[in-house]
Short mmCIF file of C-alpha atoms in Angstrom, two decimals:
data_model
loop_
_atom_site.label_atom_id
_atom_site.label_comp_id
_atom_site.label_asym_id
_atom_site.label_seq_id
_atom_site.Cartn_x
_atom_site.Cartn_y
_atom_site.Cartn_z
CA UNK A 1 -15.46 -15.56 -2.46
CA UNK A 2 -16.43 -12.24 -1.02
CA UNK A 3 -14.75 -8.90 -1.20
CA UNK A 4 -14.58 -7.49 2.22
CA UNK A 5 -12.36 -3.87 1.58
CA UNK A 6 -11.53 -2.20 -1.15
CA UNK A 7 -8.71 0.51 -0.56
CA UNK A 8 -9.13 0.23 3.08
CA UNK A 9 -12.76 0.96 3.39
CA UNK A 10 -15.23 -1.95 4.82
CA UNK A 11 -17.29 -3.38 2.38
CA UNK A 12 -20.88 -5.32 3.11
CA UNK A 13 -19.87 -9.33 2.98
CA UNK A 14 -21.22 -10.54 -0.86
CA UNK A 15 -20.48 -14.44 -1.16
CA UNK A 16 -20.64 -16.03 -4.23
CA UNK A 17 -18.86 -18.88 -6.34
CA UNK A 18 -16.24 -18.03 -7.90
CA UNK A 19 -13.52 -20.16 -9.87
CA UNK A 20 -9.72 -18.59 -8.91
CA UNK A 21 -6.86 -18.66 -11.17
CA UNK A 22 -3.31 -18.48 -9.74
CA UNK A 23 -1.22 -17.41 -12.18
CA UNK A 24 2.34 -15.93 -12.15
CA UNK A 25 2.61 -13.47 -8.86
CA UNK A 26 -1.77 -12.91 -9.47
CA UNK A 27 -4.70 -14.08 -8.29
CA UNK A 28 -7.63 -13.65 -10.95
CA UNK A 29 -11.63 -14.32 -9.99
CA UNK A 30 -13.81 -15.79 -12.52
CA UNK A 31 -17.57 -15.73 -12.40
CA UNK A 32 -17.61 -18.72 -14.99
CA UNK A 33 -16.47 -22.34 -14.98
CA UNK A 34 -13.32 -23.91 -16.43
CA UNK A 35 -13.83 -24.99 -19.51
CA UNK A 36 -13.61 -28.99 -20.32
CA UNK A 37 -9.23 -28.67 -21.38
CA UNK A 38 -7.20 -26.48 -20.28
CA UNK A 39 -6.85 -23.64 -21.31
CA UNK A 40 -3.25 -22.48 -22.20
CA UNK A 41 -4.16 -18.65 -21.22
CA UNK A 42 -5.32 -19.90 -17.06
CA UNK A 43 -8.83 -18.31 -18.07
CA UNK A 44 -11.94 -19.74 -19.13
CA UNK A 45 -12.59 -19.48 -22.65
CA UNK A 46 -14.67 -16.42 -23.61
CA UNK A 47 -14.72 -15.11 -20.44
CA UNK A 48 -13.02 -12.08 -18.27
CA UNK A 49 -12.04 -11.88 -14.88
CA UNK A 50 -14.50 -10.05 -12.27
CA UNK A 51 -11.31 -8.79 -10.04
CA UNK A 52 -7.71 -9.53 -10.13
CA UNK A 53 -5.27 -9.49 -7.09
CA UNK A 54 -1.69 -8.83 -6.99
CA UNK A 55 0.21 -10.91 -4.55
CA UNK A 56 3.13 -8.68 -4.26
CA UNK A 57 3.63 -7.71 -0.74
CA UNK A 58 -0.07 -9.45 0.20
CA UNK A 59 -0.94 -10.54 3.69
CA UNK A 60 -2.05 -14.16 4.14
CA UNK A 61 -4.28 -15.51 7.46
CA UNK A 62 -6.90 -17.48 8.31
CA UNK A 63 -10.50 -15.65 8.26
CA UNK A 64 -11.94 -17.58 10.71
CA UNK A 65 -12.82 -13.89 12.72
CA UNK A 66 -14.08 -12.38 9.81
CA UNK A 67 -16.87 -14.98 9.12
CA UNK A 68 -18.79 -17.80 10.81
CA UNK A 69 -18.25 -20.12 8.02
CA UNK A 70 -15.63 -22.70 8.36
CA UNK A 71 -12.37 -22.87 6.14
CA UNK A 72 -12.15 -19.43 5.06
CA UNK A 73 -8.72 -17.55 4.51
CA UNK A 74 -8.12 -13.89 4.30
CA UNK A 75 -6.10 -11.93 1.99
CA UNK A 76 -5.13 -8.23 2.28
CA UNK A 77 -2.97 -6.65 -0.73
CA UNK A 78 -0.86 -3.76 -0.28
CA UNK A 79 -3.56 -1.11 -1.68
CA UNK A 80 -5.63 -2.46 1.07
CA UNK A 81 -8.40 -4.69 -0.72
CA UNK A 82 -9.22 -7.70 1.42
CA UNK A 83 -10.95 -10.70 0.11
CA UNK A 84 -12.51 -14.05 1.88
CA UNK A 85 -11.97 -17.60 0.37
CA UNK A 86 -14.34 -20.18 1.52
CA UNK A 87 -14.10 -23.97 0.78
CA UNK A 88 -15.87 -27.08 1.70
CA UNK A 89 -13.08 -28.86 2.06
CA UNK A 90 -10.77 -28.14 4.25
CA UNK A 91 -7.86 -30.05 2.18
CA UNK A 92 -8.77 -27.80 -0.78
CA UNK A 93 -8.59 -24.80 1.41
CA UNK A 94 -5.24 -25.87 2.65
CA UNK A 95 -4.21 -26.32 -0.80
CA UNK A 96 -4.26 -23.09 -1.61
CA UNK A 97 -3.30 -21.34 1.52
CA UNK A 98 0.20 -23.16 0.83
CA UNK A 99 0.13 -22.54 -2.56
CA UNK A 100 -0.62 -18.71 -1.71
CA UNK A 101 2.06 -18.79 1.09
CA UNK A 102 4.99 -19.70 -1.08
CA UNK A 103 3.68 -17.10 -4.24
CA UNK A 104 3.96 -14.25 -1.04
CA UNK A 105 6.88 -15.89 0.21
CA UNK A 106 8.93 -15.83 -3.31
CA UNK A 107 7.53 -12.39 -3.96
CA UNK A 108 9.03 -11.34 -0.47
CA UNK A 109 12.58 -12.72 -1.21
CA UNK A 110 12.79 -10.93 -4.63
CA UNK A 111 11.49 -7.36 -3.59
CA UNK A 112 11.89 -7.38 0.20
CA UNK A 113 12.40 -3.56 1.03
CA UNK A 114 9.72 -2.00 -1.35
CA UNK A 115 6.84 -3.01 0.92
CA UNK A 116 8.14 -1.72 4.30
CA UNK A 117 6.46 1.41 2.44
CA UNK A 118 3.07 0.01 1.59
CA UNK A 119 0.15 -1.41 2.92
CA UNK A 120 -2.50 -0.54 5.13
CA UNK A 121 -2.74 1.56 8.64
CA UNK A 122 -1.25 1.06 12.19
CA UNK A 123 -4.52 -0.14 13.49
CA UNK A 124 -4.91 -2.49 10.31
CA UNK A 125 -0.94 -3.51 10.81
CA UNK A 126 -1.98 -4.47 14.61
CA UNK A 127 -4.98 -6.81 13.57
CA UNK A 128 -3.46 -8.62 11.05
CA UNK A 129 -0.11 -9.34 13.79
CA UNK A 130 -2.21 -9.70 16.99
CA UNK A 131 -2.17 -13.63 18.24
CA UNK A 132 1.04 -13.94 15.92
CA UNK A 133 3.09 -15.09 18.40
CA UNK A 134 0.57 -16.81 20.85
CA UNK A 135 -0.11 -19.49 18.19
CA UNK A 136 3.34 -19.39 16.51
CA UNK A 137 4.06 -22.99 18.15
CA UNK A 138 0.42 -24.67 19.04
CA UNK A 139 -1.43 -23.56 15.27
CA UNK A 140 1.60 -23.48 12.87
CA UNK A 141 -0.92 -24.49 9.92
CA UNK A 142 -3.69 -22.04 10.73
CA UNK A 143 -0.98 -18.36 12.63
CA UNK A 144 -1.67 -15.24 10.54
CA UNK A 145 1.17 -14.27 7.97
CA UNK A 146 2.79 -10.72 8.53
CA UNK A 147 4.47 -10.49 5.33
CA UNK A 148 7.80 -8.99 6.48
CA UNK A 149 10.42 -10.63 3.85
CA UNK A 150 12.09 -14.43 4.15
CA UNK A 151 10.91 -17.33 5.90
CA UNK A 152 9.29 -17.67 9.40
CA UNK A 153 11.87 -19.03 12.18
CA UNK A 154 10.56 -21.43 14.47
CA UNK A 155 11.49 -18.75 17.69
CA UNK A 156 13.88 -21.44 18.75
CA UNK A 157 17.59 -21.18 19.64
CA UNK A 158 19.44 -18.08 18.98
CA UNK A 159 18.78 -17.55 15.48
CA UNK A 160 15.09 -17.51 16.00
CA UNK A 161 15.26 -15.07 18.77
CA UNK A 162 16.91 -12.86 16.77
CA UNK A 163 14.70 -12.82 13.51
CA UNK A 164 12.00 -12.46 16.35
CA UNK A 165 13.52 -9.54 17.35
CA UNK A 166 14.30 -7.86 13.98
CA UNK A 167 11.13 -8.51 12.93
CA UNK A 168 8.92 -6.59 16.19
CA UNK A 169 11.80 -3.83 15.52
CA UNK A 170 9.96 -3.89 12.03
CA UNK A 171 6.65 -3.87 12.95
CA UNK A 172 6.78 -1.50 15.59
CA UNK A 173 8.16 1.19 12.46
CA UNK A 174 5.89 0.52 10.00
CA UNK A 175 3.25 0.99 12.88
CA UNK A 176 4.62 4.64 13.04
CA UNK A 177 4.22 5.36 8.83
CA UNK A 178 1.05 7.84 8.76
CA UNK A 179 -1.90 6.09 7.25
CA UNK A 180 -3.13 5.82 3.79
CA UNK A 181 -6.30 8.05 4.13
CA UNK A 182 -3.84 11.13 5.67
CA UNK A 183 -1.27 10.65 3.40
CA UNK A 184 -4.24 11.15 0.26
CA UNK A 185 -5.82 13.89 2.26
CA UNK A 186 -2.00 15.87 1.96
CA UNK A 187 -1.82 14.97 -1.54
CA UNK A 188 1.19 13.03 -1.23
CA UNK A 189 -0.49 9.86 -2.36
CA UNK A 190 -2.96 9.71 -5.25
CA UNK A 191 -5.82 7.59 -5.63
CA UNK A 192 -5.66 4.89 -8.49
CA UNK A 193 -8.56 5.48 -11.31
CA UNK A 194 -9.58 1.73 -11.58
CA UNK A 195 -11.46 0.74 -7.82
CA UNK A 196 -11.64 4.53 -7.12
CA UNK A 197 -15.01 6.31 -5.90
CA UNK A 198 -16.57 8.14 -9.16
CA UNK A 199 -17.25 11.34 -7.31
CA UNK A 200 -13.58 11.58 -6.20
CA UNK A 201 -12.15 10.78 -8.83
CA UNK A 202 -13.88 13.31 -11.11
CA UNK A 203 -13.23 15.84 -8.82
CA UNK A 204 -9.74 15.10 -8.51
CA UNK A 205 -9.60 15.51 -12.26
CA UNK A 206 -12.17 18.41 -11.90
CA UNK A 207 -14.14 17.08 -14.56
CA UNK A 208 -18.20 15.07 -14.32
CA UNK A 209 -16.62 12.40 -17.04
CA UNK A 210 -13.86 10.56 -15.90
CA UNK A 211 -10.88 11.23 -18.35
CA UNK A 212 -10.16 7.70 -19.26
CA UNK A 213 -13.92 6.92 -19.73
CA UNK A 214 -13.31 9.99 -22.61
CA UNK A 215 -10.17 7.97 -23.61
CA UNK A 216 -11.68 4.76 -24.24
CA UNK A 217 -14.86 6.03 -25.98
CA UNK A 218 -12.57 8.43 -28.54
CA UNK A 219 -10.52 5.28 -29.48
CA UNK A 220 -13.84 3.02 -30.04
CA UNK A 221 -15.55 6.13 -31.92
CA UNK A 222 -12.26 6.37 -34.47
CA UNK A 223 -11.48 2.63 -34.91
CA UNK A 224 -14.24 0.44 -33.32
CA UNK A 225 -17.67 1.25 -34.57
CA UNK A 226 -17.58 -1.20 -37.69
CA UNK A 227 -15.56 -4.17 -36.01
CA UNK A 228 -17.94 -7.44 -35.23
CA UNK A 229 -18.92 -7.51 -31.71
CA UNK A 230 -17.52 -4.93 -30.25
CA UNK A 231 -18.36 -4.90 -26.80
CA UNK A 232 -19.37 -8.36 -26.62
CA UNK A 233 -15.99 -10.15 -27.56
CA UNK A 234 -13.36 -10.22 -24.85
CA UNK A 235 -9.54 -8.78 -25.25
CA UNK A 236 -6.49 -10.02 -24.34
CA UNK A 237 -6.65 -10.88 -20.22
CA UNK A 238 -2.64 -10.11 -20.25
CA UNK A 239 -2.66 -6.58 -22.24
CA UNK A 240 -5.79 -5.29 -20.49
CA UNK A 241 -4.57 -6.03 -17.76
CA UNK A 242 -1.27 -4.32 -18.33
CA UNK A 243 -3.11 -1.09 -19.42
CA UNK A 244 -5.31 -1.19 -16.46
CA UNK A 245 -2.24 -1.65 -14.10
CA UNK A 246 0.07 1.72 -16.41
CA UNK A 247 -3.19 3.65 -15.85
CA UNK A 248 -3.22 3.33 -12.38
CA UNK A 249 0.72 4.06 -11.90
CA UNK A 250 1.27 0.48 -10.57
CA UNK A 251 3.74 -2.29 -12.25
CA UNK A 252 2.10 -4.72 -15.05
CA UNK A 253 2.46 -7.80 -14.53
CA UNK A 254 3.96 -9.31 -17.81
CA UNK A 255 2.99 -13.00 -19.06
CA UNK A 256 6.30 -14.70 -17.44
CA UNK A 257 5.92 -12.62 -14.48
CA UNK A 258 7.97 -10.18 -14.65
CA UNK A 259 7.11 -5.97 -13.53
CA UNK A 260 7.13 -3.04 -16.18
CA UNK A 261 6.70 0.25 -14.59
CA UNK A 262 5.59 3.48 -16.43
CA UNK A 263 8.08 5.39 -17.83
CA UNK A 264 7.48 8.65 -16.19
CA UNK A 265 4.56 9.49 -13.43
CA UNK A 266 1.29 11.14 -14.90
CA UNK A 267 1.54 8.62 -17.74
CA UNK A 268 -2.15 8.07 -18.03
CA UNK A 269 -2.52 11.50 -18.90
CA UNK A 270 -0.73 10.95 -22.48
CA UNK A 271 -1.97 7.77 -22.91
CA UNK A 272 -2.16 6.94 -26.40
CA UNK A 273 -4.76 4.18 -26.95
CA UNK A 274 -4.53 4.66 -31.22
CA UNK A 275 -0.93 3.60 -30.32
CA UNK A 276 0.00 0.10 -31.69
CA UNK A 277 0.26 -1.71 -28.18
CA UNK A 278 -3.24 -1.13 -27.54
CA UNK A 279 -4.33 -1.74 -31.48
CA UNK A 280 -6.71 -4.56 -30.53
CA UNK A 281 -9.67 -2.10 -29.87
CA UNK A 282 -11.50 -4.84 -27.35
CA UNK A 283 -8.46 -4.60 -25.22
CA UNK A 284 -9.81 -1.05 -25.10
CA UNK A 285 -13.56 -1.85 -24.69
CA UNK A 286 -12.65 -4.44 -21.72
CA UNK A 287 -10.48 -2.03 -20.14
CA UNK A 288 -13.84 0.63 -19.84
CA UNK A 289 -15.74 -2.67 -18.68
CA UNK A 290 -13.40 -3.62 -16.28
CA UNK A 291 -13.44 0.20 -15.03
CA UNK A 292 -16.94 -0.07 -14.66
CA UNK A 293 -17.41 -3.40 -12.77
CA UNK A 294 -14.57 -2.16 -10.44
CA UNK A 295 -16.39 1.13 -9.32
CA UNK A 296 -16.63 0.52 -5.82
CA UNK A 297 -20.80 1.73 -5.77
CA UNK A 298 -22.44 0.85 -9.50
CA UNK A 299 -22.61 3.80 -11.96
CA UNK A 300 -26.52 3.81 -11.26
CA UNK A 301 -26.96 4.26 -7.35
CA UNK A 302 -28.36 0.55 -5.52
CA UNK A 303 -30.77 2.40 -4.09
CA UNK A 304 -32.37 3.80 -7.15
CA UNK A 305 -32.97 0.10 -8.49
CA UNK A 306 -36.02 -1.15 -6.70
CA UNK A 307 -37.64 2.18 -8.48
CA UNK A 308 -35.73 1.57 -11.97
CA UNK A 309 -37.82 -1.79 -11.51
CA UNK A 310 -40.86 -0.37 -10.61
CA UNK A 311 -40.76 2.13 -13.35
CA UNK A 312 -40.33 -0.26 -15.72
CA UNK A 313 -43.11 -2.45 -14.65
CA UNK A 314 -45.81 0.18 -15.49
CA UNK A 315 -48.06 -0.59 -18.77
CA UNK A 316 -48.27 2.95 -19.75
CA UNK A 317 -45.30 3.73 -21.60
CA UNK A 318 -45.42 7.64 -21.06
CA UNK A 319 -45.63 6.99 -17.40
CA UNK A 320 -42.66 4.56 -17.56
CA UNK A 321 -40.69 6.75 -19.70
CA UNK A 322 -41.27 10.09 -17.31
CA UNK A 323 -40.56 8.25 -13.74
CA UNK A 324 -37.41 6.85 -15.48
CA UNK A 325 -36.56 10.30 -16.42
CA UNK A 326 -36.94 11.47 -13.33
CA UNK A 327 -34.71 9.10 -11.59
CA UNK A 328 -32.02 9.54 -13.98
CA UNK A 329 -32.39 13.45 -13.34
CA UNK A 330 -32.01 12.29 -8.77
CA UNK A 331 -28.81 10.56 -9.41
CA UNK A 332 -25.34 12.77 -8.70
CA UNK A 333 -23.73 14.74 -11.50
CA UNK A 334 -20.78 12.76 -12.16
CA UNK A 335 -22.86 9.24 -12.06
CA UNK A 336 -25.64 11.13 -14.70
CA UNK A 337 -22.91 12.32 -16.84
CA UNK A 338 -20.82 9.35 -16.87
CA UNK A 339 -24.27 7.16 -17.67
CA UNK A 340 -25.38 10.06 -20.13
CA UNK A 341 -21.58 10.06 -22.27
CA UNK A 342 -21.67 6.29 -22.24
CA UNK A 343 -24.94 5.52 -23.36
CA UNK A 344 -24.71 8.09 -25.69
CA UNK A 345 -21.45 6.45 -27.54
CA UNK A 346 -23.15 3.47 -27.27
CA UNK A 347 -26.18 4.54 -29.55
CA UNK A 348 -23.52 5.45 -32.29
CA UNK A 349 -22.48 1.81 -31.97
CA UNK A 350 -26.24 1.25 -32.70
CA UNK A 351 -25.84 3.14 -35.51
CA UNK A 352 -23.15 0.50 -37.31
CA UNK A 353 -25.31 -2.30 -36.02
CA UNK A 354 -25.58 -3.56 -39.95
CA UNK A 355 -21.74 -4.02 -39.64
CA UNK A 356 -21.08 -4.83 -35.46
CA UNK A 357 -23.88 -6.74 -35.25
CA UNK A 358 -24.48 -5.19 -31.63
CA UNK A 359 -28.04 -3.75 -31.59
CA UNK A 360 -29.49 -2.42 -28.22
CA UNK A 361 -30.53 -5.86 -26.88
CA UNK A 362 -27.03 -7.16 -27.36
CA UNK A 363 -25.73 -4.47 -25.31
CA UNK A 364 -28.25 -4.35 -22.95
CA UNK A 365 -27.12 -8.38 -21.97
CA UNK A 366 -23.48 -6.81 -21.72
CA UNK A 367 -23.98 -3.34 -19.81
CA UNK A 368 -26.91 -4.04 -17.59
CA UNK A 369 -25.42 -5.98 -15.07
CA UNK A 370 -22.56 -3.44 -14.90
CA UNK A 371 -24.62 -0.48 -14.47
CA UNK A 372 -27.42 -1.74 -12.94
CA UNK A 373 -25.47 -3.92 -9.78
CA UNK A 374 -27.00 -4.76 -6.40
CA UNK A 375 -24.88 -3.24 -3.26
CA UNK A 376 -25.35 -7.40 -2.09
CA UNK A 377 -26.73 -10.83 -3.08
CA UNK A 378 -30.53 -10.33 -3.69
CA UNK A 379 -32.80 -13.22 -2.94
CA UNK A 380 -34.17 -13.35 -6.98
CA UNK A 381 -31.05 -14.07 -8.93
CA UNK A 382 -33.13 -14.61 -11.79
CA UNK A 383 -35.22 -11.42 -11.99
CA UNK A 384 -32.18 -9.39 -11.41
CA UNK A 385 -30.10 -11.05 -14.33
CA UNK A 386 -33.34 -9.63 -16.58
CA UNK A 387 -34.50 -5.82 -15.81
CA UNK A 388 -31.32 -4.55 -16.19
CA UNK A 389 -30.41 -5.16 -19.61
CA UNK A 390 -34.17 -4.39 -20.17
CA UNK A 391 -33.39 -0.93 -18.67
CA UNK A 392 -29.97 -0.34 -20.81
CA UNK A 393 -32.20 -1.45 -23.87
CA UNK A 394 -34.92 1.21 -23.08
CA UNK A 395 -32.68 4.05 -22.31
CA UNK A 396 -30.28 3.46 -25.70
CA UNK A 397 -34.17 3.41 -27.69
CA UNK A 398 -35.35 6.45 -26.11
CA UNK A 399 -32.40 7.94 -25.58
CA UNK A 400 -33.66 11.70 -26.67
CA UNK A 401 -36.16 11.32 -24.82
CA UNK A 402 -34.58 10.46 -21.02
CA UNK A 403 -31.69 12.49 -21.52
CA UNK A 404 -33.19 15.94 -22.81
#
């Protein structure tokens, strides 16, 4: 699996195995294996989805212009994320493209106005329909999916010719709706927090930490400093889910399927996390990792990392300490605040170790891969899975001393 877009904006191709779960109207990616039974929650036990997808209103083709490898599909959601599936096998692959097709499908019958509103560009529209027609009757297995409510007609007979012609009447006037990026720049359309550039998002808030970073970090600083493993142990998929999805305005997806919508817009701004919906505080703590991992660049610039690594090679701790210092100091405001008001909460959790257990090795394993992520694949797996949480460990030891 690779992630291609996120919000409409190209992203570098990043392949790498992933185990999806379709579940209810989502599509969740796991960076672990199944575990030996199933499990009864779809997830692998212990473990927490890198990304999650909602189907609703979702655009379904083959990728094969997208990527030279063979038996790869393409998905593009309504908030304009696009993602590759690749298979081996091409009867897996088709497995999943009809079991994808009838989720979109089903969604499409039940809500089939909402999404003439959403989705992605006129340019973007024309890509994903070009060649729809041209291989409606030689490929009917492999045609792109405009999803445009009901099922596809053959284009044969009278009936057909007329669904043919509702549905170019449709395309042609969501091709006139004003794209995404001008509707933002008018501030008729917000950006969501989770998946969200750091720098705009703090500045749309007019603030260097984001707010629900603050949120998060209050809630674990009242009720979370003396619980066992905080940090390390995984919440509830389903709830943070749901508070991920009321934070960013959009419907939660409830465990039979169903939407919940915030009550009133702006919601996130009263958010209560001491509430007793959110009272499992590592629904809380995987909600700020899950905000994290979805930053669309890591919290620490990629391109600072080859000198994090460098820095950390030296012998001479003084040395090592300073040139660390000094690339903290190079990276933007909002990134060296947001990394400064983290680590610092996380050296109070140091503080309780004697009761969470969580010293600064423990959450070096669980933070340095978040902060510390590669832009793409790097040819040393290995090396990368071990600096990072080296780095998180040094900076949380000499904290005082990096951020003066």
């Amino acid at each position: 699996m690779t992630k291609i877009a996120q919000g409409g904006r190209k992203l570098r191709k990043n392949w790498g195995p992933s185990w999806v779960v379709l579940a209810g109207n989502s599509l969740m990616f796991y960076r672990e294996p199944p575990p030996p039974a199933p499990s009864p929650l779809w997830a692998p036990t212990g473990s927490r989805p890198e990304s999650s997808v909602d189907l609703r209103g979702a655009a379904l083709a083959h990728g094969r212009h997208l990527s030279s490898r063979r038996n790869v599909l393409h998905i593009r959601t309504v908030p304009g994320h696009e993602f590759l599936l690749q298979s081996d096998q091409e009867t897996e692959l088709r497995a999943w493209h009809r079991a994808l097709r009838a989720v979109i499908e089903r969604l499409d019958r039940e809500n089939p106005l909402e999404l003439r509103l959403s989705g992605s560009g006129p340019a973007e529209l024309g890509e994903l329909s070009a060649g729809e027609d041209e291989e409606e009757e030689s490929e009917p297995a492999s045609k792109p999916l405009l999803r445009l409510g009901g099922r596809r007609s053959s284009g044969r007979g009278p009936e057909g010719a007329e669904q043919n012609r509702v549905r170019n009447k449709l395309k042609r006037l969501i091709a006139k709706r004003p794209p995404l990026q001008s509707l933002q720049e008018r501030g008729l359309l917000r950006d969501q927090v989770f998946g969200c550039q750091l720098e705009s998002l703090c500045q749309r808030e007019g603030d260097t930490v984001p707010s629900f970073v603050r949120l998060c970090i209050a809630a674990v600083d009242k009720r979370g400093l003396d619980v066992d493993g905080i940090y390390r142990v995984s919440g509830n998929l389903a709830v943070v889910q749901k508070l991920r999805f009321l934070v960013d305005r959009e419907r939660a997806i409830t465990s039979d399927g169903r939407y919940v919508f915030p009550e009133q817009p702006g919601q996130e701004g009263r958010l209560d996390l001491d509430s007793a919906e959110w009272d499992d505080i590592h629904v809380v703590t995987g909600a700020l990792k899950l905000f994290l991992r979805e930053l669309p660049q890591p919290l620490v610039p990629p391109l600072l990392l080859p000198k994090f690594r460098a820095a950390l090679a030296l012998s001479e701790s003084e040395q090592c300490l300073s040139q660390i210092r000094e690339l903290i100091g190079s990276m933007p405001k909002p990134n060296h605040d947001t990394l400064r008001y983290l680590l610092e909460h996380l050296c109070r959790v140091i503080a309780h170790s004697d009761k969470n257990l969580m010293t600064p090795h423990n959450l070096g394993i669980v933070f340095g891969p978040t902060l510390f992520r590669p832009e793409q694949e790097t040819s040393d797996p290995a090396a990368h899975a071990l600096y990072p949480g080296q780095l998180v460990q040094l900076m949380l030891t000499d904290f005082a001393s990096l951020f003066p």
